Amino acid sequence: MLFVALVGVGVAIGGMNVWSVGMAERHDTDLLAGVLPAAFSTGSFLGGLLYGHRTWPGTPTRQLLTGAGGFALGWLPLLTLPTPAPATAAAFVPGAFLTLIVARAFTITDTLAPPTRTTEAYAWLILSIGVGQATGAALAGRLAGHPHTLAALPAVGATLALAVLLLARPGRSPARPGRHRHHQ
């Protein structure tokens, strides 16, 4: 379920990359195609610094859910089809939660994977995000002529990720009972 959720994270990122090109075209400002993903990446960098700077309360699962919630909420301002400056600020916000999601996904993967399969599990984690990015970019390409729908795609991917994680919470998943109790 974690890997399925990470596909949703990837959909948001892939959708955002195409959305930024749409914003550049709509506002006749080529620079936006790079500035918006850069704002997202800067948010991720600074969020990672903040997250790594101290010890945060809660279990890895709780931190992952918090990060996924912030990531999903962070995309909502795009639904208003903001102008370039607010769009740039808005792209920063979900980026601030990305590093938390990925860091905790690795931690949880490390806990759940058998010791002899950790490297393979990490590869699946990265693959899940990559598949999501490709899917998000492909979907966004098909939606490029529909600005409202295109702007909603990152929020849809992030919401999918959050919904899957909420359904997979410890004690909620019927698959392999007891395996997830480490994160309660």
CSV table of C-alpha atoms in Angstrom, one decimal:
chain,number,residue,atom,x,y,z
A,1,MET,CA,0.0,0.0,0.0
A,2,LEU,CA,2.9,2.3,0.7
A,3,PHE,CA,4.2,1.9,-2.8
A,4,VAL,CA,0.7,2.6,-4.3
A,5,ALA,CA,0.5,5.8,-2.2
A,6,LEU,CA,3.9,6.8,-3.6
A,7,VAL,CA,2.5,6.4,-7.1
A,8,GLY,CA,0.0,9.2,-6.1
A,9,VAL,CA,2.9,11.3,-4.9
A,10,GLY,CA,4.6,10.8,-8.3
A,11,VAL,CA,1.4,11.7,-10.1
A,12,ALA,CA,1.3,15.0,-8.3
A,13,ILE,CA,4.9,15.7,-9.3
A,14,GLY,CA,4.5,14.7,-12.9
A,15,GLY,CA,1.3,16.7,-13.2
A,16,MET,CA,3.0,19.7,-11.6
A,17,ASN,CA,5.8,19.6,-14.2
A,18,VAL,CA,3.3,19.8,-17.1
A,19,TRP,CA,1.1,22.3,-15.3
A,20,SER,CA,4.1,24.6,-15.1
A,21,VAL,CA,4.5,24.5,-18.8
A,22,GLY,CA,0.8,25.3,-19.2
A,23,MET,CA,1.2,28.2,-16.8
A,24,ALA,CA,4.1,29.5,-18.9
A,25,GLU,CA,2.0,29.3,-22.0
A,26,ARG,CA,-1.1,30.8,-20.5
A,27,HIS,CA,0.8,33.8,-19.0
A,28,ASP,CA,3.2,34.1,-22.0
A,29,THR,CA,6.2,33.8,-19.6
A,30,ASP,CA,8.5,30.9,-20.6
A,31,LEU,CA,10.4,31.3,-17.4
A,32,LEU,CA,7.5,29.8,-15.4
A,33,ALA,CA,8.1,26.4,-16.9
A,34,GLY,CA,11.3,26.3,-14.8
A,35,VAL,CA,10.5,28.6,-11.9
A,36,LEU,CA,7.5,26.7,-10.7
A,37,PRO,CA,9.3,23.3,-10.4
A,38,ALA,CA,12.2,25.2,-8.9
A,39,ALA,CA,9.9,26.6,-6.2
A,40,PHE,CA,8.6,23.1,-5.5
A,41,SER,CA,12.2,21.8,-5.3
A,42,THR,CA,13.3,24.7,-3.1
A,43,GLY,CA,10.3,23.9,-0.8
A,44,SER,CA,11.5,20.3,-0.7
A,45,PHE,CA,15.1,21.3,0.1
A,46,LEU,CA,14.1,23.7,2.9
A,47,GLY,CA,11.5,21.3,4.2
A,48,GLY,CA,14.1,18.6,4.4
A,49,LEU,CA,16.5,20.9,6.3
A,50,LEU,CA,13.8,21.7,8.8
A,51,TYR,CA,12.7,18.1,9.1
A,52,GLY,CA,16.3,16.8,9.5
A,53,HIS,CA,17.3,19.6,12.0
A,54,ARG,CA,15.4,18.2,14.9
A,55,THR,CA,13.5,15.2,16.3
A,56,TRP,CA,9.8,15.3,15.6
A,57,PRO,CA,7.1,13.7,17.7
A,58,GLY,CA,5.1,10.8,16.6
A,59,THR,CA,5.7,7.5,15.0
A,60,PRO,CA,7.1,7.2,11.5
A,61,THR,CA,3.6,6.3,10.3
A,62,ARG,CA,2.1,9.4,12.0
A,63,GLN,CA,4.8,11.6,10.5
A,64,LEU,CA,4.2,10.0,7.0
A,65,LEU,CA,0.5,10.7,7.3
A,66,THR,CA,1.1,14.3,8.5
A,67,GLY,CA,3.5,14.8,5.5
A,68,ALA,CA,1.0,13.4,3.1
A,69,GLY,CA,-1.8,15.6,4.5
A,70,GLY,CA,0.3,18.7,4.1
A,71,PHE,CA,1.4,17.6,0.6
A,72,ALA,CA,-2.3,17.2,-0.4
A,73,LEU,CA,-3.4,20.5,1.1
A,74,GLY,CA,-0.5,22.3,-0.4
A,75,TRP,CA,-1.8,21.7,-3.9
A,76,LEU,CA,-5.2,23.1,-3.3
A,77,PRO,CA,-4.3,26.8,-4.1
A,78,LEU,CA,-3.6,25.7,-7.6
A,79,LEU,CA,-7.3,25.1,-8.1
A,80,THR,CA,-7.9,28.8,-8.2
A,81,LEU,CA,-5.6,29.2,-11.3
A,82,PRO,CA,-3.4,31.7,-9.6
A,83,THR,CA,-1.3,34.3,-11.4
A,84,PRO,CA,2.5,33.6,-11.6
A,85,ALA,CA,3.6,35.1,-8.3
A,86,PRO,CA,1.0,33.3,-6.1
A,87,ALA,CA,1.5,30.1,-8.2
A,88,THR,CA,5.2,30.2,-7.4
A,89,ALA,CA,4.5,30.6,-3.7
A,90,ALA,CA,1.9,27.9,-3.8
A,91,ALA,CA,4.3,25.4,-5.5
A,92,PHE,CA,6.7,25.9,-2.6
A,93,VAL,CA,4.2,24.5,0.0
A,94,PRO,CA,3.7,20.9,-1.2
A,95,GLY,CA,7.4,20.7,-1.9
A,96,ALA,CA,8.1,21.4,1.8
A,97,PHE,CA,6.4,18.1,2.6
A,98,LEU,CA,8.0,15.9,-0.1
A,99,THR,CA,11.2,15.2,1.8
A,100,LEU,CA,9.2,14.2,4.9
A,101,ILE,CA,7.2,11.7,2.8
A,102,VAL,CA,10.2,10.2,1.1
A,103,ALA,CA,12.3,10.0,4.3
A,104,ARG,CA,9.5,8.3,6.2
A,105,ALA,CA,8.7,6.0,3.2
A,106,PHE,CA,12.3,4.8,3.4
A,107,THR,CA,12.1,4.3,7.1
A,108,ILE,CA,8.9,2.3,6.9
A,109,THR,CA,10.1,0.3,4.0
A,110,ASP,CA,13.2,-0.6,6.0
A,111,THR,CA,11.0,-1.8,8.8
A,112,LEU,CA,8.6,-3.8,6.7
A,113,ALA,CA,11.0,-5.4,4.2
A,114,PRO,CA,12.8,-8.6,5.1
A,115,PRO,CA,16.5,-7.9,5.8
A,116,THR,CA,17.6,-9.8,2.7
A,117,ARG,CA,15.2,-7.8,0.5
A,118,THR,CA,15.8,-4.2,1.7
A,119,THR,CA,17.6,-3.1,-1.4
A,120,GLU,CA,14.9,-4.5,-3.7
A,121,ALA,CA,12.2,-2.8,-1.5
A,122,TYR,CA,14.0,0.6,-1.9
A,123,ALA,CA,14.1,0.1,-5.6
A,124,TRP,CA,10.3,-0.5,-5.6
A,125,LEU,CA,9.9,2.6,-3.6
A,126,ILE,CA,11.8,4.7,-6.1
A,127,LEU,CA,10.1,2.9,-9.0
A,128,SER,CA,6.7,3.7,-7.5
A,129,ILE,CA,7.4,7.4,-7.5
A,130,GLY,CA,8.8,7.2,-11.0
A,131,VAL,CA,5.8,5.4,-12.4
A,132,GLY,CA,3.6,8.0,-10.8
A,133,GLN,CA,5.6,10.8,-12.3
A,134,ALA,CA,5.3,9.3,-15.8
A,135,THR,CA,1.6,8.7,-15.3
A,136,GLY,CA,1.0,12.2,-14.0
A,137,ALA,CA,2.9,13.7,-16.9
A,138,ALA,CA,1.0,11.6,-19.4
A,139,LEU,CA,-2.3,12.5,-17.9
A,140,ALA,CA,-1.4,16.2,-17.7
A,141,GLY,CA,-0.4,16.1,-21.3
A,142,ARG,CA,-3.9,14.8,-22.2
A,143,LEU,CA,-5.4,17.5,-20.0
A,144,ALA,CA,-3.3,20.4,-21.2
A,145,GLY,CA,-6.2,22.1,-23.0
A,146,HIS,CA,-8.3,22.1,-19.8
A,147,PRO,CA,-6.6,24.5,-17.3
A,148,HIS,CA,-8.8,23.8,-14.3
A,149,THR,CA,-8.5,20.0,-14.7
A,150,LEU,CA,-4.7,20.3,-15.3
A,151,ALA,CA,-4.3,22.4,-12.2
A,152,ALA,CA,-6.3,19.9,-10.2
A,153,LEU,CA,-4.2,16.9,-11.2
A,154,PRO,CA,-1.4,17.4,-8.6
A,155,ALA,CA,-4.1,17.7,-5.9
A,156,VAL,CA,-5.8,14.5,-7.1
A,157,GLY,CA,-2.5,12.6,-7.1
A,158,ALA,CA,-1.6,13.8,-3.6
A,159,THR,CA,-5.1,13.1,-2.3
A,160,LEU,CA,-4.9,9.5,-3.7
A,161,ALA,CA,-1.6,9.1,-1.8
A,162,LEU,CA,-3.2,10.3,1.4
A,163,ALA,CA,-6.3,8.2,1.0
A,164,VAL,CA,-4.2,5.0,0.4
A,165,LEU,CA,-2.1,5.8,3.4
A,166,LEU,CA,-5.1,6.3,5.6
A,167,LEU,CA,-6.6,3.0,4.5
A,168,ALA,CA,-3.3,1.3,5.1
A,169,ARG,CA,-2.8,2.5,8.7
A,170,PRO,CA,-1.8,0.0,11.2
A,171,GLY,CA,-4.7,-2.2,12.3
A,172,ARG,CA,-6.7,-1.2,9.3
A,173,SER,CA,-5.2,-3.4,6.6
A,174,PRO,CA,-6.4,-7.1,6.5
A,175,ALA,CA,-3.2,-8.1,4.7
A,176,ARG,CA,-0.5,-9.7,6.8
A,177,PRO,CA,-1.9,-8.8,10.2
A,178,GLY,CA,0.7,-7.7,12.8
A,179,ARG,CA,3.4,-6.7,10.3
A,180,HIS,CA,2.5,-3.0,10.7
A,181,ARG,CA,2.2,-2.8,14.5
A,182,HIS,CA,5.7,-1.4,14.8
A,183,HIS,CA,4.5,2.0,13.7
A,184,GLN,CA,1.5,2.6,16.0
